[in-house]
Protein backbone atom coordinates (compact mmCIF):
# COMPACT_ATOMS: atom_id res chain seq x y z
CA UNK A 1 0.00 0.00 0.00
CA UNK A 2 1.42 3.40 -0.96
CA UNK A 3 1.71 6.24 1.54
CA UNK A 4 -0.86 8.21 -0.46
CA UNK A 5 -3.45 5.44 -0.24
CA UNK A 6 -2.64 4.78 3.43
CA UNK A 7 -3.84 8.20 4.58
CA UNK A 8 -7.11 8.11 2.66
CA UNK A 9 -10.40 7.54 4.42
CA UNK A 10 -12.33 4.40 3.51
CA UNK A 11 -14.80 3.67 0.75
CA UNK A 12 -17.66 3.76 3.26
CA UNK A 13 -17.08 7.47 3.85
CA UNK A 14 -19.01 8.68 0.75
CA UNK A 15 -17.83 12.23 -0.04
CA UNK A 16 -14.59 11.74 1.93
CA UNK A 17 -13.74 8.41 0.33
CA UNK A 18 -10.24 8.38 -1.09
CA UNK A 19 -9.37 11.76 0.42
CA UNK A 20 -7.01 12.84 3.20
CA UNK A 21 -8.60 14.88 5.97
CA UNK A 22 -6.46 17.79 7.19
CA UNK A 23 -7.27 20.43 9.78
CA UNK A 24 -8.23 22.72 6.88
CA UNK A 25 -10.43 20.13 5.23
CA UNK A 26 -10.08 17.19 2.84
CA UNK A 27 -7.41 17.10 0.14
CA UNK A 28 -6.50 14.69 -2.62
CA UNK A 29 -3.69 12.26 -1.76
CA UNK A 30 -1.60 13.70 -4.59
CA UNK A 31 -1.41 16.95 -2.61
CA UNK A 32 0.44 15.37 0.33
CA UNK A 33 3.99 15.62 -0.98
CA UNK A 34 6.78 14.50 1.34
CA UNK A 35 5.01 13.54 4.55
CA UNK A 36 6.28 13.14 8.10
CA UNK A 37 3.89 10.68 9.68
CA UNK A 38 4.59 11.06 13.40
CA UNK A 39 5.33 14.50 14.79
CA UNK A 40 4.16 16.75 17.63
CA UNK A 41 3.64 20.47 17.04
CA UNK A 42 1.66 21.42 20.16
CA UNK A 43 1.68 19.32 23.28
CA UNK A 44 2.61 19.08 26.94
CA UNK A 45 4.60 16.03 27.98
CA UNK A 46 4.59 16.45 31.74
CA UNK A 47 3.33 12.89 32.11
CA UNK A 48 6.81 11.69 31.20
CA UNK A 49 8.81 14.02 33.44
CA UNK A 50 11.69 12.14 35.03
CA UNK A 51 13.18 13.83 38.14
CA UNK A 52 16.96 14.13 37.85
CA UNK A 53 19.43 13.13 40.56
CA UNK A 54 19.70 15.83 43.28
CA UNK A 55 23.08 17.14 42.05
CA UNK A 56 21.49 17.89 38.65
CA UNK A 57 18.36 19.61 39.94
CA UNK A 58 19.56 23.07 38.88
CA UNK A 59 19.99 21.88 35.29
CA UNK A 60 16.44 20.55 35.29
CA UNK A 61 15.05 23.99 36.16
CA UNK A 62 17.07 26.03 33.66
CA UNK A 63 15.67 27.27 30.35
CA UNK A 64 16.93 25.56 27.21
CA UNK A 65 20.34 27.11 26.55
CA UNK A 66 23.40 26.25 24.51
CA UNK A 67 25.34 25.67 27.72
CA UNK A 68 23.05 22.86 28.91
CA UNK A 69 22.37 21.09 25.62
CA UNK A 70 25.06 18.54 26.47
CA UNK A 71 22.95 17.45 29.44
CA UNK A 72 19.58 17.77 27.72
CA UNK A 73 20.60 15.44 24.91
CA UNK A 74 20.98 12.61 27.41
CA UNK A 75 18.28 13.72 29.86
CA UNK A 76 15.57 15.25 27.66
CA UNK A 77 12.72 14.31 30.00
CA UNK A 78 14.26 15.84 33.13
CA UNK A 79 13.76 19.48 32.18
CA UNK A 80 10.19 20.75 32.49
CA UNK A 81 10.53 23.53 29.91
CA UNK A 82 11.78 20.94 27.44
CA UNK A 83 8.43 19.12 27.69
CA UNK A 84 6.21 22.08 26.79
CA UNK A 85 5.88 22.39 23.03
CA UNK A 86 2.72 24.46 23.49
CA UNK A 87 5.01 27.35 24.49
CA UNK A 88 6.96 27.14 21.22
CA UNK A 89 4.32 28.17 18.66
CA UNK A 90 6.48 30.71 16.78
CA UNK A 91 9.46 28.35 16.78
CA UNK A 92 7.29 25.53 15.47
CA UNK A 93 6.01 27.77 12.66
CA UNK A 94 9.62 28.48 11.68
CA UNK A 95 10.28 24.73 11.70
CA UNK A 96 7.30 24.15 9.43
CA UNK A 97 8.47 26.81 6.99
CA UNK A 98 11.93 25.23 6.91
CA UNK A 99 10.34 21.83 6.31
CA UNK A 100 8.41 23.32 3.40
CA UNK A 101 11.52 24.99 1.96
CA UNK A 102 13.39 21.68 1.72
CA UNK A 103 10.52 19.93 -0.03
CA UNK A 104 8.10 18.93 2.73
CA UNK A 105 4.39 18.96 2.11
CA UNK A 106 2.48 17.39 5.00
CA UNK A 107 2.79 16.46 8.66
CA UNK A 108 0.74 14.04 10.72
CA UNK A 109 0.37 15.53 14.20
CA UNK A 110 -0.06 12.64 16.60
CA UNK A 111 -0.88 14.52 19.80
CA UNK A 112 -4.02 13.04 21.37
CA UNK A 113 -6.22 13.60 24.42
CA UNK A 114 -4.10 13.57 27.57
CA UNK A 115 -1.10 15.49 26.24
CA UNK A 116 -2.87 18.72 25.26
CA UNK A 117 -3.88 18.34 21.64
CA UNK A 118 -4.73 21.81 20.28
CA UNK A 119 -6.51 21.62 16.93
CA UNK A 120 -7.19 25.37 16.89
CA UNK A 121 -3.48 26.14 16.92
CA UNK A 122 -2.83 23.42 14.35
CA UNK A 123 -5.33 25.08 12.02
CA UNK A 124 -3.60 28.45 12.39
CA UNK A 125 -0.21 26.85 11.73
CA UNK A 126 -1.52 25.19 8.57
CA UNK A 127 -3.05 28.45 7.34
CA UNK A 128 0.10 30.48 7.99
CA UNK A 129 2.69 28.01 6.65
CA UNK A 130 0.93 26.21 3.82
CA UNK A 131 1.91 22.82 5.25
CA UNK A 132 -0.87 20.23 5.34
CA UNK A 133 -1.46 19.11 8.94
CA UNK A 134 -3.39 15.94 9.78
CA UNK A 135 -4.50 15.78 13.42
CA UNK A 136 -4.83 12.58 15.45
CA UNK A 137 -7.94 11.40 17.28
CA UNK A 138 -7.82 9.32 20.44
CA UNK A 139 -6.14 8.97 23.81
CA UNK A 140 -2.55 8.75 25.06
CA UNK A 141 -1.25 6.35 27.74
CA UNK A 142 -3.20 5.37 30.87
CA UNK A 143 -1.27 7.79 33.09
CA UNK A 144 -3.01 10.64 31.23
CA UNK A 145 -6.53 9.17 31.26
CA UNK A 146 -9.20 10.94 33.27
CA UNK A 147 -11.44 8.97 35.63
CA UNK A 148 -14.25 9.61 33.15
CA UNK A 149 -12.24 8.05 30.32
CA UNK A 150 -11.39 5.00 32.43
CA UNK A 151 -15.07 4.45 33.24
CA UNK A 152 -16.26 4.56 29.63
CA UNK A 153 -17.42 1.52 27.71
CA UNK A 154 -15.89 0.46 24.40
CA UNK A 155 -19.01 1.75 22.66
CA UNK A 156 -18.68 5.19 24.28
CA UNK A 157 -15.00 5.40 23.40
CA UNK A 158 -15.73 4.36 19.83
CA UNK A 159 -18.29 7.15 19.52
CA UNK A 160 -15.72 9.72 20.66
CA UNK A 161 -13.16 8.55 18.11
CA UNK A 162 -15.68 8.55 15.28
CA UNK A 163 -16.95 12.01 16.23
CA UNK A 164 -13.42 13.47 16.31
CA UNK A 165 -13.03 12.42 12.68
CA UNK A 166 -16.53 13.18 11.40
CA UNK A 167 -17.65 16.14 13.55
CA UNK A 168 -14.56 17.76 15.07
CA UNK A 169 -12.24 17.57 18.06
CA UNK A 170 -11.93 19.54 21.29
CA UNK A 171 -15.30 21.26 20.94
CA UNK A 172 -14.55 22.59 17.44
CA UNK A 173 -15.48 21.67 13.89
CA UNK A 174 -11.80 20.95 13.12
CA UNK A 175 -11.64 17.29 12.18
CA UNK A 176 -9.00 14.65 12.74
CA UNK A 177 -7.77 12.51 9.85
CA UNK A 178 -6.08 9.64 11.67
CA UNK A 179 -6.65 7.76 14.92
CA UNK A 180 -3.59 8.02 17.14
CA UNK A 181 -1.11 7.90 18.43
CA UNK A 182 -3.04 5.59 20.71
CA UNK A 183 -0.94 5.29 23.86
CA UNK A 184 -0.19 1.89 25.38
CA UNK A 185 1.82 1.04 28.49
CA UNK A 186 3.57 -2.17 29.51
CA UNK A 187 1.89 -4.04 30.93
CA UNK A 188 -1.23 -2.90 29.09
CA UNK A 189 -3.95 -1.50 31.37
CA UNK A 190 -7.66 -2.26 31.14
CA UNK A 191 -8.42 1.30 30.06
CA UNK A 192 -5.85 1.06 27.26
CA UNK A 193 -7.25 -2.31 26.17
CA UNK A 194 -10.74 -0.81 25.84
CA UNK A 195 -9.36 2.09 23.82
CA UNK A 196 -7.60 -0.34 21.47
CA UNK A 197 -10.87 -2.20 20.97
CA UNK A 198 -12.65 1.10 20.34
CA UNK A 199 -9.90 2.10 17.92
CA UNK A 200 -10.48 -1.05 15.88
CA UNK A 201 -14.24 -0.51 15.82
CA UNK A 202 -13.88 3.15 14.83
CA UNK A 203 -11.39 2.27 12.10
CA UNK A 204 -13.80 -0.34 10.74
CA UNK A 205 -16.45 2.38 10.43
CA UNK A 206 -14.19 5.10 9.05
CA UNK A 207 -11.54 3.26 7.05
CA UNK A 208 -8.95 5.68 8.42
CA UNK A 209 -5.33 4.94 9.36
CA UNK A 210 -4.28 4.17 12.94
CA UNK A 211 -1.02 4.96 14.75
CA UNK A 212 0.00 3.08 17.92
CA UNK A 213 2.45 4.02 20.67
CA UNK A 214 3.48 0.60 22.08
CA UNK A 215 4.57 -0.16 25.62
CA UNK A 216 8.29 -0.51 26.24
CA UNK A 217 8.59 -4.26 25.75
CA UNK A 218 9.42 -6.25 22.63
CA UNK A 219 6.23 -8.24 23.28
CA UNK A 220 3.99 -5.16 23.36
CA UNK A 221 3.59 -4.65 19.57
CA UNK A 222 2.54 -8.30 19.14
CA UNK A 223 -0.07 -8.06 21.90
CA UNK A 224 -1.46 -4.80 20.54
CA UNK A 225 -1.89 -6.08 16.98
CA UNK A 226 -3.59 -9.20 18.31
CA UNK A 227 -6.14 -7.11 20.21
CA UNK A 228 -6.72 -4.84 17.23
CA UNK A 229 -7.14 -7.74 14.84
CA UNK A 230 -9.55 -9.57 17.15
CA UNK A 231 -11.61 -6.38 17.33
CA UNK A 232 -11.85 -5.91 13.57
CA UNK A 233 -9.02 -3.51 12.73
CA UNK A 234 -7.37 -3.26 9.32
CA UNK A 235 -3.75 -4.07 10.19
CA UNK A 236 -2.57 -2.97 6.74
CA UNK A 237 -3.63 0.59 7.67
CA UNK A 238 -2.01 0.48 11.12
CA UNK A 239 1.37 1.97 12.07
CA UNK A 240 3.38 0.60 15.00
CA UNK A 241 5.50 3.51 16.22
CA UNK A 242 8.79 3.66 18.14
CA UNK A 243 10.11 0.27 17.03
CA UNK A 244 13.67 1.61 17.18
CA UNK A 245 13.32 1.65 21.00
CA UNK A 246 11.12 -1.46 21.26
CA UNK A 247 12.32 -4.43 19.18
CA UNK A 248 16.08 -4.86 18.88
CA UNK A 249 16.33 -8.48 17.79
CA UNK A 250 16.38 -8.73 13.99
CA UNK A 251 14.63 -12.11 13.92
CA UNK A 252 11.84 -10.85 16.18
CA UNK A 253 11.47 -7.70 14.10
CA UNK A 254 11.06 -9.76 10.93
CA UNK A 255 8.54 -11.95 12.72
CA UNK A 256 6.56 -8.87 13.70
CA UNK A 257 6.78 -7.48 10.17
CA UNK A 258 4.98 -10.53 8.84
CA UNK A 259 1.86 -9.47 10.79
CA UNK A 260 1.28 -6.76 8.20
CA UNK A 261 1.42 -3.39 9.95
CA UNK A 262 3.68 -0.50 9.05
CA UNK A 263 6.99 -0.48 10.94
CA UNK A 264 7.86 2.98 12.20
CA UNK A 265 11.38 4.05 13.14
CA UNK A 266 10.69 7.55 14.41
CA UNK A 267 13.60 8.65 16.59
CA UNK A 268 15.79 9.87 13.74
CA UNK A 269 17.88 12.89 14.62
CA UNK A 270 18.03 12.24 18.36
CA UNK A 271 21.47 10.61 18.15
CA UNK A 272 21.58 9.96 21.88
CA UNK A 273 23.53 7.14 23.48
CA UNK A 274 21.03 6.07 26.10
CA UNK A 275 17.26 5.80 26.34
CA UNK A 276 16.18 7.68 29.42
CA UNK A 277 13.16 5.44 30.08
CA UNK A 278 15.27 2.27 30.07
CA UNK A 279 18.95 2.33 31.02
CA UNK A 280 19.42 -1.17 29.59
CA UNK A 281 18.72 0.08 26.06
CA UNK A 282 21.55 1.21 23.79
CA UNK A 283 19.88 3.53 21.30
CA UNK A 284 20.81 3.01 17.64
CA UNK A 285 22.33 5.81 15.60
CA UNK A 286 20.62 7.12 12.47
CA UNK A 287 23.01 5.08 10.32
CA UNK A 288 22.14 1.94 12.28
CA UNK A 289 18.44 2.65 11.81
CA UNK A 290 18.92 2.91 8.06
CA UNK A 291 20.96 -0.30 8.00
CA UNK A 292 18.18 -2.09 9.87
CA UNK A 293 15.69 -1.07 7.21
CA UNK A 294 18.01 -2.25 4.44
CA UNK A 295 18.66 -5.60 6.15
CA UNK A 296 14.98 -6.20 6.85
CA UNK A 297 13.84 -5.36 3.33
CA UNK A 298 16.63 -7.00 1.32
CA UNK A 299 15.83 -10.43 -0.02
CA UNK A 300 12.13 -10.05 0.70
CA UNK A 301 9.60 -10.77 -2.01
CA UNK A 302 7.67 -7.74 -0.85
CA UNK A 303 8.91 -4.42 0.50
CA UNK A 304 8.30 -4.22 4.22
CA UNK A 305 6.36 -1.02 4.93
CA UNK A 306 8.94 1.02 6.85
CA UNK A 307 8.30 4.60 7.92
CA UNK A 308 11.15 6.83 9.10
CA UNK A 309 10.94 10.21 10.84
CA UNK A 310 11.94 12.20 13.90
CA UNK A 311 9.01 12.39 16.39
CA UNK A 312 10.39 15.81 17.33
CA UNK A 313 9.79 15.99 21.03
CA UNK A 314 10.92 17.37 23.40
CA UNK A 315 11.49 21.02 22.54
CA UNK A 316 15.27 20.90 22.21
CA UNK A 317 14.90 18.69 19.13
CA UNK A 318 13.95 21.57 16.85
CA UNK A 319 15.30 22.01 13.32
CA UNK A 320 14.89 18.30 12.64
CA UNK A 321 12.14 18.22 10.07
CA UNK A 322 14.17 19.40 7.09
CA UNK A 323 17.49 18.15 8.44
CA UNK A 324 16.15 14.64 8.93
CA UNK A 325 14.50 14.61 5.53
CA UNK A 326 17.70 15.63 3.77
CA UNK A 327 19.83 13.23 5.82
CA UNK A 328 17.70 10.20 5.06
CA UNK A 329 17.29 11.07 1.39
CA UNK A 330 21.07 11.36 1.14
CA UNK A 331 21.92 8.17 3.06
CA UNK A 332 19.18 6.02 1.54
Short mmCIF file of N, CA and C in Angstrom, two decimals, residues 37-38 109-110 136-139 177-184 199-200 203 208-214 237-242 262 264:
data_model
loop_
_atom_site.label_atom_id
_atom_site.label_comp_id
_atom_site.label_asym_id
_atom_site.label_seq_id
_atom_site.Cartn_x
_atom_site.Cartn_y
_atom_site.Cartn_z
N UNK A 37 5.10 11.35 9.20
CA UNK A 37 3.89 10.68 9.68
C UNK A 37 3.79 10.53 11.19
N UNK A 38 4.72 11.10 11.93
CA UNK A 38 4.59 11.06 13.40
C UNK A 38 5.38 12.22 13.99
N UNK A 109 0.16 15.08 12.83
CA UNK A 109 0.37 15.53 14.20
C UNK A 109 -0.33 14.55 15.12
N UNK A 110 0.47 13.78 15.85
CA UNK A 110 -0.06 12.64 16.60
C UNK A 110 -0.38 12.93 18.06
N UNK A 136 -4.51 13.92 14.98
CA UNK A 136 -4.83 12.58 15.45
C UNK A 136 -5.95 12.56 16.48
N UNK A 137 -6.87 11.63 16.30
CA UNK A 137 -7.94 11.40 17.28
C UNK A 137 -7.47 10.38 18.31
N UNK A 138 -8.10 10.39 19.49
CA UNK A 138 -7.82 9.32 20.44
C UNK A 138 -7.24 9.76 21.76
N UNK A 139 -6.61 8.80 22.44
CA UNK A 139 -6.14 8.97 23.81
C UNK A 139 -4.70 8.48 23.94
N UNK A 177 -7.84 13.33 11.05
CA UNK A 177 -7.77 12.51 9.85
C UNK A 177 -7.10 11.18 10.07
N UNK A 178 -6.72 10.90 11.30
CA UNK A 178 -6.08 9.64 11.67
C UNK A 178 -6.45 9.36 13.12
N UNK A 179 -6.47 8.12 13.51
CA UNK A 179 -6.65 7.76 14.92
C UNK A 179 -5.27 7.48 15.50
N UNK A 180 -4.87 8.27 16.50
CA UNK A 180 -3.59 8.02 17.14
C UNK A 180 -2.66 9.22 17.06
N UNK A 181 -1.60 9.15 17.92
CA UNK A 181 -1.11 7.90 18.43
C UNK A 181 -1.92 7.46 19.65
N UNK A 182 -2.34 6.20 19.60
CA UNK A 182 -3.04 5.59 20.71
C UNK A 182 -1.99 5.07 21.68
N UNK A 183 -1.99 5.61 22.91
CA UNK A 183 -0.94 5.29 23.86
C UNK A 183 -1.18 3.98 24.60
N UNK A 184 -0.14 3.17 24.66
CA UNK A 184 -0.19 1.89 25.38
C UNK A 184 1.00 1.79 26.33
N UNK A 199 -10.66 1.66 19.09
CA UNK A 199 -9.90 2.10 17.92
C UNK A 199 -10.20 1.21 16.72
N UNK A 200 -10.19 -0.10 16.96
CA UNK A 200 -10.48 -1.05 15.88
C UNK A 200 -11.89 -0.86 15.35
N UNK A 203 -12.07 2.41 13.39
CA UNK A 203 -11.39 2.27 12.10
C UNK A 203 -12.25 1.48 11.12
N UNK A 208 -10.09 4.78 8.28
CA UNK A 208 -8.95 5.68 8.42
C UNK A 208 -7.73 4.95 8.96
N UNK A 209 -6.53 5.55 8.80
CA UNK A 209 -5.33 4.94 9.36
C UNK A 209 -5.28 5.05 10.87
N UNK A 210 -4.45 4.21 11.49
CA UNK A 210 -4.28 4.17 12.94
C UNK A 210 -2.79 4.19 13.25
N UNK A 211 -2.41 4.94 14.29
CA UNK A 211 -1.02 4.96 14.75
C UNK A 211 -0.99 4.56 16.22
N UNK A 212 -0.09 3.63 16.55
CA UNK A 212 0.00 3.08 17.92
C UNK A 212 1.33 3.41 18.56
N UNK A 213 1.27 3.84 19.81
CA UNK A 213 2.45 4.02 20.67
C UNK A 213 2.52 2.78 21.57
N UNK A 214 3.45 1.85 21.30
CA UNK A 214 3.48 0.60 22.08
C UNK A 214 4.16 0.78 23.42
N UNK A 237 -3.56 -0.86 7.53
CA UNK A 237 -3.63 0.59 7.67
C UNK A 237 -3.31 1.00 9.11
N UNK A 238 -2.42 0.23 9.73
CA UNK A 238 -2.01 0.48 11.12
C UNK A 238 -0.50 0.66 11.18
N UNK A 239 -0.06 1.69 11.89
CA UNK A 239 1.37 1.97 12.07
C UNK A 239 1.76 1.63 13.51
N UNK A 240 2.82 0.85 13.67
CA UNK A 240 3.38 0.60 15.00
C UNK A 240 4.59 1.52 15.16
N UNK A 241 4.46 2.50 16.03
CA UNK A 241 5.50 3.51 16.22
C UNK A 241 6.63 3.02 17.13
N UNK A 242 7.70 3.79 17.16
CA UNK A 242 8.79 3.66 18.14
C UNK A 242 9.47 2.29 18.15
N UNK A 262 2.52 -1.32 9.39
CA UNK A 262 3.68 -0.50 9.05
C UNK A 262 4.65 -0.51 10.23
N UNK A 264 7.43 1.59 12.13
CA UNK A 264 7.86 2.98 12.20
C UNK A 264 9.11 3.14 13.07
#
